[in-house]
């Protein structure tokens, strides 16, 4: 087991992992430590959005682990661009 540690300024709701390809299909534990108290109100809105996404996902079929998602993305990008 090894650790990936980085610091960043959060400027949106998503964080980008560099070299994510080496982490694909691996189990990971993500820990976020913040030095300050959260801004009031913002967390509850994001929680509601997350729960809505979870509800939507439950109604979709499971994706088999052997599906080549990256290959599909490449095909879609080639068709669009």
mmCIF file with all atom_site columns, N, CA and C in Angstrom:
data_model
loop_
_atom_site.group_PDB
_atom_site.id
_atom_site.type_symbol
_atom_site.label_atom_id
_atom_site.label_alt_id
_atom_site.label_comp_id
_atom_site.label_asym_id
_atom_site.label_entity_id
_atom_site.label_seq_id
_atom_site.pdbx_PDB_ins_code
_atom_site.Cartn_x
_atom_site.Cartn_y
_atom_site.Cartn_z
_atom_site.occupancy
_atom_site.B_iso_or_equiv
_atom_site.pdbx_formal_charge
_atom_site.auth_seq_id
_atom_site.auth_comp_id
_atom_site.auth_asym_id
_atom_site.auth_atom_id
_atom_site.pdbx_PDB_model_num
ATOM 1   N N  . UNK A 1 1  ? 0.847   -1.175 0.000   1.00 0.00 ? 1  UNK A N  1
ATOM 2   C CA . UNK A 1 1  ? 0.000   0.000  0.000   1.00 0.00 ? 1  UNK A CA 1
ATOM 3   C C  . UNK A 1 1  ? 0.890   1.235  0.000   1.00 0.00 ? 1  UNK A C  1
ATOM 4   N N  . UNK A 1 2  ? 0.425   2.272  -0.654  1.00 0.00 ? 2  UNK A N  1
ATOM 5   C CA . UNK A 1 2  ? 1.161   3.523  -0.684  1.00 0.00 ? 2  UNK A CA 1
ATOM 6   C C  . UNK A 1 2  ? 0.185   4.685  -0.580  1.00 0.00 ? 2  UNK A C  1
ATOM 7   N N  . UNK A 1 3  ? 0.702   5.861  -0.303  1.00 0.00 ? 3  UNK A N  1
ATOM 8   C CA . UNK A 1 3  ? -0.154  7.033  -0.116  1.00 0.00 ? 3  UNK A CA 1
ATOM 9   C C  . UNK A 1 3  ? 0.148   8.088  -1.164  1.00 0.00 ? 3  UNK A C  1
ATOM 10  N N  . UNK A 1 4  ? -0.882  8.804  -1.548  1.00 0.00 ? 4  UNK A N  1
ATOM 11  C CA . UNK A 1 4  ? -0.746  9.962  -2.417  1.00 0.00 ? 4  UNK A CA 1
ATOM 12  C C  . UNK A 1 4  ? -1.217  11.144 -1.595  1.00 0.00 ? 4  UNK A C  1
ATOM 13  N N  . UNK A 1 5  ? -0.352  12.102 -1.416  1.00 0.00 ? 5  UNK A N  1
ATOM 14  C CA . UNK A 1 5  ? -0.701  13.251 -0.587  1.00 0.00 ? 5  UNK A CA 1
ATOM 15  C C  . UNK A 1 5  ? -0.513  14.524 -1.404  1.00 0.00 ? 5  UNK A C  1
ATOM 16  N N  . UNK A 1 6  ? -1.472  15.435 -1.318  1.00 0.00 ? 6  UNK A N  1
ATOM 17  C CA . UNK A 1 6  ? -1.330  16.704 -2.010  1.00 0.00 ? 6  UNK A CA 1
ATOM 18  C C  . UNK A 1 6  ? -2.140  17.760 -1.290  1.00 0.00 ? 6  UNK A C  1
ATOM 19  N N  . UNK A 1 7  ? -1.778  19.004 -1.517  1.00 0.00 ? 7  UNK A N  1
ATOM 20  C CA . UNK A 1 7  ? -2.527  20.131 -0.996  1.00 0.00 ? 7  UNK A CA 1
ATOM 21  C C  . UNK A 1 7  ? -3.061  20.913 -2.179  1.00 0.00 ? 7  UNK A C  1
ATOM 22  N N  . UNK A 1 8  ? -4.232  21.495 -2.032  1.00 0.00 ? 8  UNK A N  1
ATOM 23  C CA . UNK A 1 8  ? -4.828  22.255 -3.122  1.00 0.00 ? 8  UNK A CA 1
ATOM 24  C C  . UNK A 1 8  ? -5.767  23.299 -2.571  1.00 0.00 ? 8  UNK A C  1
ATOM 25  N N  . UNK A 1 9  ? -6.039  24.300 -3.366  1.00 0.00 ? 9  UNK A N  1
ATOM 26  C CA . UNK A 1 9  ? -7.094  25.261 -3.062  1.00 0.00 ? 9  UNK A CA 1
ATOM 27  C C  . UNK A 1 9  ? -8.340  24.764 -3.776  1.00 0.00 ? 9  UNK A C  1
ATOM 28  N N  . UNK A 1 10 ? -9.421  24.618 -3.056  1.00 0.00 ? 10 UNK A N  1
ATOM 29  C CA . UNK A 1 10 ? -10.658 24.124 -3.649  1.00 0.00 ? 10 UNK A CA 1
ATOM 30  C C  . UNK A 1 10 ? -11.356 25.309 -4.314  1.00 0.00 ? 10 UNK A C  1
ATOM 31  N N  . UNK A 1 11 ? -11.503 25.224 -5.626  1.00 0.00 ? 11 UNK A N  1
ATOM 32  C CA . UNK A 1 11 ? -12.115 26.314 -6.386  1.00 0.00 ? 11 UNK A CA 1
ATOM 33  C C  . UNK A 1 11 ? -13.447 25.903 -6.999  1.00 0.00 ? 11 UNK A C  1
ATOM 34  N N  . UNK A 1 12 ? -13.833 24.653 -6.851  1.00 0.00 ? 12 UNK A N  1
ATOM 35  C CA . UNK A 1 12 ? -15.090 24.156 -7.375  1.00 0.00 ? 12 UNK A CA 1
ATOM 36  C C  . UNK A 1 12 ? -15.472 22.911 -6.613  1.00 0.00 ? 12 UNK A C  1
ATOM 37  N N  . UNK A 1 13 ? -16.466 22.176 -7.121  1.00 0.00 ? 13 UNK A N  1
ATOM 38  C CA . UNK A 1 13 ? -16.923 20.999 -6.382  1.00 0.00 ? 13 UNK A CA 1
ATOM 39  C C  . UNK A 1 13 ? -16.192 19.719 -6.761  1.00 0.00 ? 13 UNK A C  1
ATOM 40  N N  . UNK A 1 14 ? -15.257 19.786 -7.707  1.00 0.00 ? 14 UNK A N  1
ATOM 41  C CA . UNK A 1 14 ? -14.512 18.595 -8.119  1.00 0.00 ? 14 UNK A CA 1
ATOM 42  C C  . UNK A 1 14 ? -13.014 18.800 -7.921  1.00 0.00 ? 14 UNK A C  1
ATOM 43  N N  . UNK A 1 15 ? -12.326 17.739 -7.560  1.00 0.00 ? 15 UNK A N  1
ATOM 44  C CA . UNK A 1 15 ? -10.872 17.744 -7.468  1.00 0.00 ? 15 UNK A CA 1
ATOM 45  C C  . UNK A 1 15 ? -10.326 16.853 -8.567  1.00 0.00 ? 15 UNK A C  1
ATOM 46  N N  . UNK A 1 16 ? -9.253  17.278 -9.207  1.00 0.00 ? 16 UNK A N  1
ATOM 47  C CA . UNK A 1 16 ? -8.648  16.487 -10.275 1.00 0.00 ? 16 UNK A CA 1
ATOM 48  C C  . UNK A 1 16 ? -7.450  15.730 -9.725  1.00 0.00 ? 16 UNK A C  1
ATOM 49  N N  . UNK A 1 17 ? -7.400  14.445 -10.018 1.00 0.00 ? 17 UNK A N  1
ATOM 50  C CA . UNK A 1 17 ? -6.265  13.621 -9.615  1.00 0.00 ? 17 UNK A CA 1
ATOM 51  C C  . UNK A 1 17 ? -5.312  13.488 -10.786 1.00 0.00 ? 17 UNK A C  1
ATOM 52  N N  . UNK A 1 18 ? -4.087  13.927 -10.595 1.00 0.00 ? 18 UNK A N  1
ATOM 53  C CA . UNK A 1 18 ? -3.091  13.733 -11.637 1.00 0.00 ? 18 UNK A CA 1
ATOM 54  C C  . UNK A 1 18 ? -2.700  12.260 -11.639 1.00 0.00 ? 18 UNK A C  1
ATOM 55  N N  . UNK A 1 19 ? -2.378  11.749 -12.795 1.00 0.00 ? 19 UNK A N  1
ATOM 56  C CA . UNK A 1 19 ? -1.996  10.340 -12.965 1.00 0.00 ? 19 UNK A CA 1
ATOM 57  C C  . UNK A 1 19 ? -3.090  9.405  -12.442 1.00 0.00 ? 19 UNK A C  1
ATOM 58  N N  . UNK A 1 20 ? -4.357  9.765  -12.675 1.00 0.00 ? 20 UNK A N  1
ATOM 59  C CA . UNK A 1 20 ? -5.482  8.960  -12.204 1.00 0.00 ? 20 UNK A CA 1
ATOM 60  C C  . UNK A 1 20 ? -5.531  7.590  -12.870 1.00 0.00 ? 20 UNK A C  1
ATOM 61  N N  . UNK A 1 21 ? -4.907  7.461  -14.040 1.00 0.00 ? 21 UNK A N  1
ATOM 62  C CA . UNK A 1 21 ? -4.942  6.182  -14.752 1.00 0.00 ? 21 UNK A CA 1
ATOM 63  C C  . UNK A 1 21 ? -4.337  5.060  -13.914 1.00 0.00 ? 21 UNK A C  1
ATOM 64  N N  . UNK A 1 22 ? -3.303  5.368  -13.150 1.00 0.00 ? 22 UNK A N  1
ATOM 65  C CA . UNK A 1 22 ? -2.672  4.339  -12.314 1.00 0.00 ? 22 UNK A CA 1
ATOM 66  C C  . UNK A 1 22 ? -3.559  3.939  -11.144 1.00 0.00 ? 22 UNK A C  1
ATOM 67  N N  . UNK A 1 23 ? -4.586  4.737  -10.852 1.00 0.00 ? 23 UNK A N  1
ATOM 68  C CA . UNK A 1 23 ? -5.496  4.444  -9.741  1.00 0.00 ? 23 UNK A CA 1
ATOM 69  C C  . UNK A 1 23 ? -6.794  3.793  -10.203 1.00 0.00 ? 23 UNK A C  1
ATOM 70  N N  . UNK A 1 24 ? -7.007  3.719  -11.514 1.00 0.00 ? 24 UNK A N  1
ATOM 71  C CA . UNK A 1 24 ? -8.250  3.202  -12.067 1.00 0.00 ? 24 UNK A CA 1
ATOM 72  C C  . UNK A 1 24 ? -8.510  1.771  -11.612 1.00 0.00 ? 24 UNK A C  1
ATOM 73  N N  . UNK A 1 25 ? -9.734  1.498  -11.198 1.00 0.00 ? 25 UNK A N  1
ATOM 74  C CA . UNK A 1 25 ? -10.184 0.183  -10.744 1.00 0.00 ? 25 UNK A CA 1
ATOM 75  C C  . UNK A 1 25 ? -9.471  -0.294 -9.482  1.00 0.00 ? 25 UNK A C  1
ATOM 76  N N  . UNK A 1 26 ? -8.991  0.640  -8.664  1.00 0.00 ? 26 UNK A N  1
ATOM 77  C CA . UNK A 1 26 ? -8.374  0.294  -7.381  1.00 0.00 ? 26 UNK A CA 1
ATOM 78  C C  . UNK A 1 26 ? -9.191  0.925  -6.267  1.00 0.00 ? 26 UNK A C  1
ATOM 79  N N  . UNK A 1 27 ? -9.225  0.252  -5.148  1.00 0.00 ? 27 UNK A N  1
ATOM 80  C CA . UNK A 1 27 ? -9.922  0.785  -3.980  1.00 0.00 ? 27 UNK A CA 1
ATOM 81  C C  . UNK A 1 27 ? -9.057  1.892  -3.370  1.00 0.00 ? 27 UNK A C  1
ATOM 82  N N  . UNK A 1 28 ? -9.682  2.979  -2.944  1.00 0.00 ? 28 UNK A N  1
ATOM 83  C CA . UNK A 1 28 ? -8.939  4.084  -2.338  1.00 0.00 ? 28 UNK A CA 1
ATOM 84  C C  . UNK A 1 28 ? -9.714  4.630  -1.156  1.00 0.00 ? 28 UNK A C  1
ATOM 85  N N  . UNK A 1 29 ? -8.993  5.110  -0.197  1.00 0.00 ? 29 UNK A N  1
ATOM 86  C CA . UNK A 1 29 ? -9.594  5.809  0.941   1.00 0.00 ? 29 UNK A CA 1
ATOM 87  C C  . UNK A 1 29 ? -9.157  7.260  0.825   1.00 0.00 ? 29 UNK A C  1
ATOM 88  N N  . UNK A 1 30 ? -10.099 8.161  0.736   1.00 0.00 ? 30 UNK A N  1
ATOM 89  C CA . UNK A 1 30 ? -9.803  9.577  0.566   1.00 0.00 ? 30 UNK A CA 1
ATOM 90  C C  . UNK A 1 30 ? -10.070 10.292 1.877   1.00 0.00 ? 30 UNK A C  1
ATOM 91  N N  . UNK A 1 31 ? -9.106  11.063 2.314   1.00 0.00 ? 31 UNK A N  1
ATOM 92  C CA . UNK A 1 31 ? -9.237  11.813 3.564   1.00 0.00 ? 31 UNK A CA 1
ATOM 93  C C  . UNK A 1 31 ? -8.991  13.284 3.246   1.00 0.00 ? 31 UNK A C  1
ATOM 94  N N  . UNK A 1 32 ? -9.925  14.140 3.649   1.00 0.00 ? 32 UNK A N  1
ATOM 95  C CA . UNK A 1 32 ? -9.777  15.580 3.444   1.00 0.00 ? 32 UNK A CA 1
ATOM 96  C C  . UNK A 1 32 ? -9.761  16.240 4.813   1.00 0.00 ? 32 UNK A C  1
ATOM 97  N N  . UNK A 1 33 ? -8.692  16.933 5.104   1.00 0.00 ? 33 UNK A N  1
ATOM 98  C CA . UNK A 1 33 ? -8.556  17.660 6.358   1.00 0.00 ? 33 UNK A CA 1
ATOM 99  C C  . UNK A 1 33 ? -8.591  19.145 6.051   1.00 0.00 ? 33 UNK A C  1
ATOM 100 N N  . UNK A 1 34 ? -9.457  19.890 6.750   1.00 0.00 ? 34 UNK A N  1
ATOM 101 C CA . UNK A 1 34 ? -9.597  21.326 6.524   1.00 0.00 ? 34 UNK A CA 1
ATOM 102 C C  . UNK A 1 34 ? -9.317  22.034 7.833   1.00 0.00 ? 34 UNK A C  1
ATOM 103 N N  . UNK A 1 35 ? -8.548  23.109 7.766   1.00 0.00 ? 35 UNK A N  1
ATOM 104 C CA . UNK A 1 35 ? -8.153  23.835 8.966   1.00 0.00 ? 35 UNK A CA 1
ATOM 105 C C  . UNK A 1 35 ? -9.250  24.728 9.543   1.00 0.00 ? 35 UNK A C  1
ATOM 106 N N  . UNK A 1 36 ? -10.243 25.099 8.747   1.00 0.00 ? 36 UNK A N  1
ATOM 107 C CA . UNK A 1 36 ? -11.251 26.056 9.178   1.00 0.00 ? 36 UNK A CA 1
ATOM 108 C C  . UNK A 1 36 ? -12.611 25.393 9.328   1.00 0.00 ? 36 UNK A C  1
ATOM 109 N N  . UNK A 1 37 ? -13.515 26.097 10.004  1.00 0.00 ? 37 UNK A N  1
ATOM 110 C CA . UNK A 1 37 ? -14.895 25.639 10.122  1.00 0.00 ? 37 UNK A CA 1
ATOM 111 C C  . UNK A 1 37 ? -15.593 25.821 8.769   1.00 0.00 ? 37 UNK A C  1
ATOM 112 N N  . UNK A 1 38 ? -16.534 24.943 8.403   1.00 0.00 ? 38 UNK A N  1
ATOM 113 C CA . UNK A 1 38 ? -17.220 25.099 7.120   1.00 0.00 ? 38 UNK A CA 1
ATOM 114 C C  . UNK A 1 38 ? -18.090 26.352 7.086   1.00 0.00 ? 38 UNK A C  1
ATOM 115 N N  . UNK A 1 39 ? -18.268 26.907 5.912   1.00 0.00 ? 39 UNK A N  1
ATOM 116 C CA . UNK A 1 39 ? -19.138 28.070 5.722   1.00 0.00 ? 39 UNK A CA 1
ATOM 117 C C  . UNK A 1 39 ? -20.575 27.590 5.877   1.00 0.00 ? 39 UNK A C  1
ATOM 118 N N  . UNK A 1 40 ? -21.372 28.300 6.653   1.00 0.00 ? 40 UNK A N  1
ATOM 119 C CA . UNK A 1 40 ? -22.736 27.843 6.932   1.00 0.00 ? 40 UNK A CA 1
ATOM 120 C C  . UNK A 1 40 ? -23.591 27.846 5.673   1.00 0.00 ? 40 UNK A C  1
ATOM 121 N N  . UNK A 1 41 ? -24.451 26.832 5.542   1.00 0.00 ? 41 UNK A N  1
ATOM 122 C CA . UNK A 1 41 ? -25.401 26.762 4.447   1.00 0.00 ? 41 UNK A CA 1
ATOM 123 C C  . UNK A 1 41 ? -24.913 26.003 3.227   1.00 0.00 ? 41 UNK A C  1
ATOM 124 N N  . UNK A 1 42 ? -23.653 26.117 2.855   1.00 0.00 ? 42 UNK A N  1
ATOM 125 C CA . UNK A 1 42 ? -23.171 25.511 1.619   1.00 0.00 ? 42 UNK A CA 1
ATOM 126 C C  . UNK A 1 42 ? -23.152 23.985 1.685   1.00 0.00 ? 42 UNK A C  1
ATOM 127 N N  . UNK A 1 43 ? -22.765 23.420 2.799   1.00 0.00 ? 43 UNK A N  1
ATOM 128 C CA . UNK A 1 43 ? -22.652 21.963 2.902   1.00 0.00 ? 43 UNK A CA 1
ATOM 129 C C  . UNK A 1 43 ? -24.002 21.282 2.739   1.00 0.00 ? 43 UNK A C  1
ATOM 130 N N  . UNK A 1 44 ? -25.050 21.837 3.305   1.00 0.00 ? 44 UNK A N  1
ATOM 131 C CA . UNK A 1 44 ? -26.357 21.191 3.219   1.00 0.00 ? 44 UNK A CA 1
ATOM 132 C C  . UNK A 1 44 ? -26.879 21.180 1.788   1.00 0.00 ? 44 UNK A C  1
ATOM 133 N N  . UNK A 1 45 ? -26.611 22.221 0.999   1.00 0.00 ? 45 UNK A N  1
ATOM 134 C CA . UNK A 1 45 ? -27.025 22.246 -0.395  1.00 0.00 ? 45 UNK A CA 1
ATOM 135 C C  . UNK A 1 45 ? -26.301 21.167 -1.190  1.00 0.00 ? 45 UNK A C  1
ATOM 136 N N  . UNK A 1 46 ? -25.005 21.032 -0.958  1.00 0.00 ? 46 UNK A N  1
ATOM 137 C CA . UNK A 1 46 ? -24.228 20.018 -1.659  1.00 0.00 ? 46 UNK A CA 1
ATOM 138 C C  . UNK A 1 46 ? -24.678 18.616 -1.258  1.00 0.00 ? 46 UNK A C  1
ATOM 139 N N  . UNK A 1 47 ? -25.042 18.415 -0.001  1.00 0.00 ? 47 UNK A N  1
ATOM 140 C CA . UNK A 1 47 ? -25.521 17.123 0.452   1.00 0.00 ? 47 UNK A CA 1
ATOM 141 C C  . UNK A 1 47 ? -26.813 16.753 -0.261  1.00 0.00 ? 47 UNK A C  1
ATOM 142 N N  . UNK A 1 48 ? -27.708 17.708 -0.425  1.00 0.00 ? 48 UNK A N  1
ATOM 143 C CA . UNK A 1 48 ? -28.953 17.453 -1.144  1.00 0.00 ? 48 UNK A CA 1
ATOM 144 C C  . UNK A 1 48 ? -28.698 17.071 -2.591  1.00 0.00 ? 48 UNK A C  1
ATOM 145 N N  . UNK A 1 49 ? -27.753 17.749 -3.228  1.00 0.00 ? 49 UNK A N  1
ATOM 146 C CA . UNK A 1 49 ? -27.410 17.430 -4.618  1.00 0.00 ? 49 UNK A CA 1
ATOM 147 C C  . UNK A 1 49 ? -26.808 16.029 -4.709  1.00 0.00 ? 49 UNK A C  1
ATOM 148 N N  . UNK A 1 50 ? -25.948 15.691 -3.754  1.00 0.00 ? 50 UNK A N  1
ATOM 149 C CA . UNK A 1 50 ? -25.332 14.371 -3.733  1.00 0.00 ? 50 UNK A CA 1
ATOM 150 C C  . UNK A 1 50 ? -26.384 13.280 -3.548  1.00 0.00 ? 50 UNK A C  1
ATOM 151 N N  . UNK A 1 51 ? -27.321 13.499 -2.652  1.00 0.00 ? 51 UNK A N  1
ATOM 152 C CA . UNK A 1 51 ? -28.378 12.518 -2.429  1.00 0.00 ? 51 UNK A CA 1
ATOM 153 C C  . UNK A 1 51 ? -29.265 12.370 -3.663  1.00 0.00 ? 51 UNK A C  1
ATOM 154 N N  . UNK A 1 52 ? -29.510 13.466 -4.380  1.00 0.00 ? 52 UNK A N  1
ATOM 155 C CA . UNK A 1 52 ? -30.284 13.393 -5.622  1.00 0.00 ? 52 UNK A CA 1
ATOM 156 C C  . UNK A 1 52 ? -29.542 12.569 -6.671  1.00 0.00 ? 52 UNK A C  1
ATOM 157 N N  . UNK A 1 53 ? -28.234 12.744 -6.757  1.00 0.00 ? 53 UNK A N  1
ATOM 158 C CA . UNK A 1 53 ? -27.429 11.946 -7.690  1.00 0.00 ? 53 UNK A CA 1
ATOM 159 C C  . UNK A 1 53 ? -27.467 10.463 -7.322  1.00 0.00 ? 53 UNK A C  1
ATOM 160 N N  . UNK A 1 54 ? -27.383 10.165 -6.026  1.00 0.00 ? 54 UNK A N  1
ATOM 161 C CA . UNK A 1 54 ? -27.456 8.772  -5.575  1.00 0.00 ? 54 UNK A CA 1
ATOM 162 C C  . UNK A 1 54 ? -28.798 8.152  -5.955  1.00 0.00 ? 54 UNK A C  1
ATOM 163 N N  . UNK A 1 55 ? -29.873 8.876  -5.771  1.00 0.00 ? 55 UNK A N  1
ATOM 164 C CA . UNK A 1 55 ? -31.206 8.376  -6.100  1.00 0.00 ? 55 UNK A CA 1
ATOM 165 C C  . UNK A 1 55 ? -31.314 8.099  -7.590  1.00 0.00 ? 55 UNK A C  1
ATOM 166 N N  . UNK A 1 56 ? -30.798 9.011  -8.412  1.00 0.00 ? 56 UNK A N  1
ATOM 167 C CA . UNK A 1 56 ? -30.816 8.821  -9.867  1.00 0.00 ? 56 UNK A CA 1
ATOM 168 C C  . UNK A 1 56 ? -30.002 7.602  -10.252 1.00 0.00 ? 56 UNK A C  1
ATOM 169 N N  . UNK A 1 57 ? -28.860 7.429  -9.631  1.00 0.00 ? 57 UNK A N  1
ATOM 170 C CA . UNK A 1 57 ? -27.966 6.311  -9.965  1.00 0.00 ? 57 UNK A CA 1
ATOM 171 C C  . UNK A 1 57 ? -28.606 4.966  -9.624  1.00 0.00 ? 57 UNK A C  1
ATOM 172 N N  . UNK A 1 58 ? -29.378 4.914  -8.551  1.00 0.00 ? 58 UNK A N  1
ATOM 173 C CA . UNK A 1 58 ? -30.003 3.653  -8.140  1.00 0.00 ? 58 UNK A CA 1
ATOM 174 C C  . UNK A 1 58 ? -30.936 3.106  -9.212  1.00 0.00 ? 58 UNK A C  1
ATOM 175 N N  . UNK A 1 59 ? -31.542 3.994  -10.007 1.00 0.00 ? 59 UNK A N  1
ATOM 176 C CA . UNK A 1 59 ? -32.494 3.545  -11.018 1.00 0.00 ? 59 UNK A CA 1
ATOM 177 C C  . UNK A 1 59 ? -31.821 3.117  -12.324 1.00 0.00 ? 59 UNK A C  1
ATOM 178 N N  . UNK A 1 60 ? -30.507 3.255  -12.405 1.00 0.00 ? 60 UNK A N  1
ATOM 179 C CA . UNK A 1 60 ? -29.778 2.877  -13.621 1.00 0.00 ? 60 UNK A CA 1
ATOM 180 C C  . UNK A 1 60 ? -29.197 1.476  -13.459 1.00 0.00 ? 60 UNK A C  1
ATOM 181 N N  . UNK A 1 61 ? -29.009 0.767  -14.578 1.00 0.00 ? 61 UNK A N  1
ATOM 182 C CA . UNK A 1 61 ? -28.460 -0.588 -14.487 1.00 0.00 ? 61 UNK A CA 1
ATOM 183 C C  . UNK A 1 61 ? -26.994 -0.572 -14.061 1.00 0.00 ? 61 UNK A C  1
ATOM 184 N N  . UNK A 1 62 ? -26.567 -1.675 -13.453 1.00 0.00 ? 62 UNK A N  1
ATOM 185 C CA . UNK A 1 62 ? -25.167 -1.823 -13.060 1.00 0.00 ? 62 UNK A CA 1
ATOM 186 C C  . UNK A 1 62 ? -24.299 -1.923 -14.308 1.00 0.00 ? 62 UNK A C  1
ATOM 187 N N  . UNK A 1 63 ? -23.100 -1.379 -14.225 1.00 0.00 ? 63 UNK A N  1
ATOM 188 C CA . UNK A 1 63 ? -22.140 -1.467 -15.327 1.00 0.00 ? 63 UNK A CA 1
ATOM 189 C C  . UNK A 1 63 ? -21.151 -2.573 -14.981 1.00 0.00 ? 63 UNK A C  1
ATOM 190 N N  . UNK A 1 64 ? -20.974 -3.512 -15.905 1.00 0.00 ? 64 UNK A N  1
ATOM 191 C CA . UNK A 1 64 ? -20.042 -4.625 -15.671 1.00 0.00 ? 64 UNK A CA 1
ATOM 192 C C  . UNK A 1 64 ? -18.624 -4.089 -15.539 1.00 0.00 ? 64 UNK A C  1
ATOM 193 N N  . UNK A 1 65 ? -17.824 -4.716 -14.683 1.00 0.00 ? 65 UNK A N  1
ATOM 194 C CA . UNK A 1 65 ? -16.462 -4.252 -14.443 1.00 0.00 ? 65 UNK A CA 1
ATOM 195 C C  . UNK A 1 65 ? -15.563 -4.417 -15.660 1.00 0.00 ? 65 UNK A C  1
ATOM 196 N N  . UNK A 1 66 ? -15.944 -5.301 -16.592 1.00 0.00 ? 66 UNK A N  1
ATOM 197 C CA . UNK A 1 66 ? -15.083 -5.524 -17.751 1.00 0.00 ? 66 UNK A CA 1
ATOM 198 C C  . UNK A 1 66 ? -15.407 -4.594 -18.924 1.00 0.00 ? 66 UNK A C  1
ATOM 199 N N  . UNK A 1 67 ? -16.284 -3.621 -18.721 1.00 0.00 ? 67 UNK A N  1
ATOM 200 C CA . UNK A 1 67 ? -16.619 -2.660 -19.772 1.00 0.00 ? 67 UNK A CA 1
ATOM 201 C C  . UNK A 1 67 ? -15.451 -1.687 -19.929 1.00 0.00 ? 67 UNK A C  1
ATOM 202 N N  . UNK A 1 68 ? -15.003 -1.481 -21.152 1.00 0.00 ? 68 UNK A N  1
ATOM 203 C CA . UNK A 1 68 ? -13.865 -0.599 -21.429 1.00 0.00 ? 68 UNK A CA 1
ATOM 204 C C  . UNK A 1 68 ? -14.359 0.844  -21.547 1.00 0.00 ? 68 UNK A C  1
ATOM 205 N N  . UNK A 1 69 ? -14.558 1.485  -20.402 1.00 0.00 ? 69 UNK A N  1
ATOM 206 C CA . UNK A 1 69 ? -15.121 2.828  -20.369 1.00 0.00 ? 69 UNK A CA 1
ATOM 207 C C  . UNK A 1 69 ? -14.193 3.827  -21.063 1.00 0.00 ? 69 UNK A C  1
ATOM 208 N N  . UNK A 1 70 ? -12.892 3.720  -20.831 1.00 0.00 ? 70 UNK A N  1
ATOM 209 C CA . UNK A 1 70 ? -11.944 4.658  -21.436 1.00 0.00 ? 70 UNK A CA 1
ATOM 210 C C  . UNK A 1 70 ? -12.006 4.550  -22.953 1.00 0.00 ? 70 UNK A C  1
ATOM 211 N N  . UNK A 1 71 ? -12.097 3.340  -23.462 1.00 0.00 ? 71 UNK A N  1
ATOM 212 C CA . UNK A 1 71 ? -12.206 3.138  -24.906 1.00 0.00 ? 71 UNK A CA 1
ATOM 213 C C  . UNK A 1 71 ? -13.492 3.761  -25.440 1.00 0.00 ? 71 UNK A C  1
ATOM 214 N N  . UNK A 1 72 ? -14.578 3.620  -24.687 1.00 0.00 ? 72 UNK A N  1
ATOM 215 C CA . UNK A 1 72 ? -15.848 4.221  -25.097 1.00 0.00 ? 72 UNK A CA 1
ATOM 216 C C  . UNK A 1 72 ? -15.740 5.741  -25.122 1.00 0.00 ? 72 UNK A C  1
ATOM 217 N N  . UNK A 1 73 ? -15.052 6.320  -24.125 1.00 0.00 ? 73 UNK A N  1
ATOM 218 C CA . UNK A 1 73 ? -14.873 7.765  -24.095 1.00 0.00 ? 73 UNK A CA 1
ATOM 219 C C  . UNK A 1 73 ? -14.091 8.229  -25.314 1.00 0.00 ? 73 UNK A C  1
ATOM 220 N N  . UNK A 1 74 ? -13.046 7.484  -25.670 1.00 0.00 ? 74 UNK A N  1
ATOM 221 C CA . UNK A 1 74 ? -12.255 7.835  -26.852 1.00 0.00 ? 74 UNK A CA 1
ATOM 222 C C  . UNK A 1 74 ? -13.113 7.802  -28.105 1.00 0.00 ? 74 UNK A C  1
ATOM 223 N N  . UNK A 1 75 ? -13.939 6.765  -28.246 1.00 0.00 ? 75 UNK A N  1
ATOM 224 C CA . UNK A 1 75 ? -14.825 6.660  -29.410 1.00 0.00 ? 75 UNK A CA 1
ATOM 225 C C  . UNK A 1 75 ? -15.806 7.828  -29.468 1.00 0.00 ? 75 UNK A C  1
ATOM 226 N N  . UNK A 1 76 ? -16.371 8.186  -28.329 1.00 0.00 ? 76 UNK A N  1
ATOM 227 C CA . UNK A 1 76 ? -17.329 9.291  -28.282 1.00 0.00 ? 76 UNK A CA 1
ATOM 228 C C  . UNK A 1 76 ? -16.635 10.606 -28.633 1.00 0.00 ? 76 UNK A C  1
ATOM 229 N N  . UNK A 1 77 ? -15.449 10.830 -28.071 1.00 0.00 ? 77 UNK A N  1
ATOM 230 C CA . UNK A 1 77 ? -14.717 12.066 -28.373 1.00 0.00 ? 77 UNK A CA 1
ATOM 231 C C  . UNK A 1 77 ? -14.354 12.136 -29.862 1.00 0.00 ? 77 UNK A C  1
ATOM 232 N N  . UNK A 1 78 ? -13.982 11.018 -30.459 1.00 0.00 ? 78 UNK A N  1
ATOM 233 C CA . UNK A 1 78 ? -13.645 10.997 -31.888 1.00 0.00 ? 78 UNK A CA 1
ATOM 234 C C  . UNK A 1 78 ? -14.878 11.309 -32.730 1.00 0.00 ? 78 UNK A C  1
ATOM 235 N N  . UNK A 1 79 ? -16.042 10.845 -32.300 1.00 0.00 ? 79 UNK A N  1
ATOM 236 C CA . UNK A 1 79 ? -17.269 11.125 -33.049 1.00 0.00 ? 79 UNK A CA 1
ATOM 237 C C  . UNK A 1 79 ? -17.688 12.584 -32.920 1.00 0.00 ? 79 UNK A C  1
ATOM 238 N N  . UNK A 1 80 ? -17.493 13.161 -31.747 1.00 0.00 ? 80 UNK A N  1
ATOM 239 C CA . UNK A 1 80 ? -17.961 14.516 -31.484 1.00 0.00 ? 80 UNK A CA 1
ATOM 240 C C  . UNK A 1 80 ? -16.989 15.564 -32.031 1.00 0.00 ? 80 UNK A C  1
ATOM 241 N N  . UNK A 1 81 ? -15.710 15.321 -31.822 1.00 0.00 ? 81 UNK A N  1
ATOM 242 C CA . UNK A 1 81 ? -14.714 16.343 -32.195 1.00 0.00 ? 81 UNK A CA 1
ATOM 243 C C  . UNK A 1 81 ? -14.078 15.947 -33.489 1.00 0.00 ? 81 UNK A C  1
#
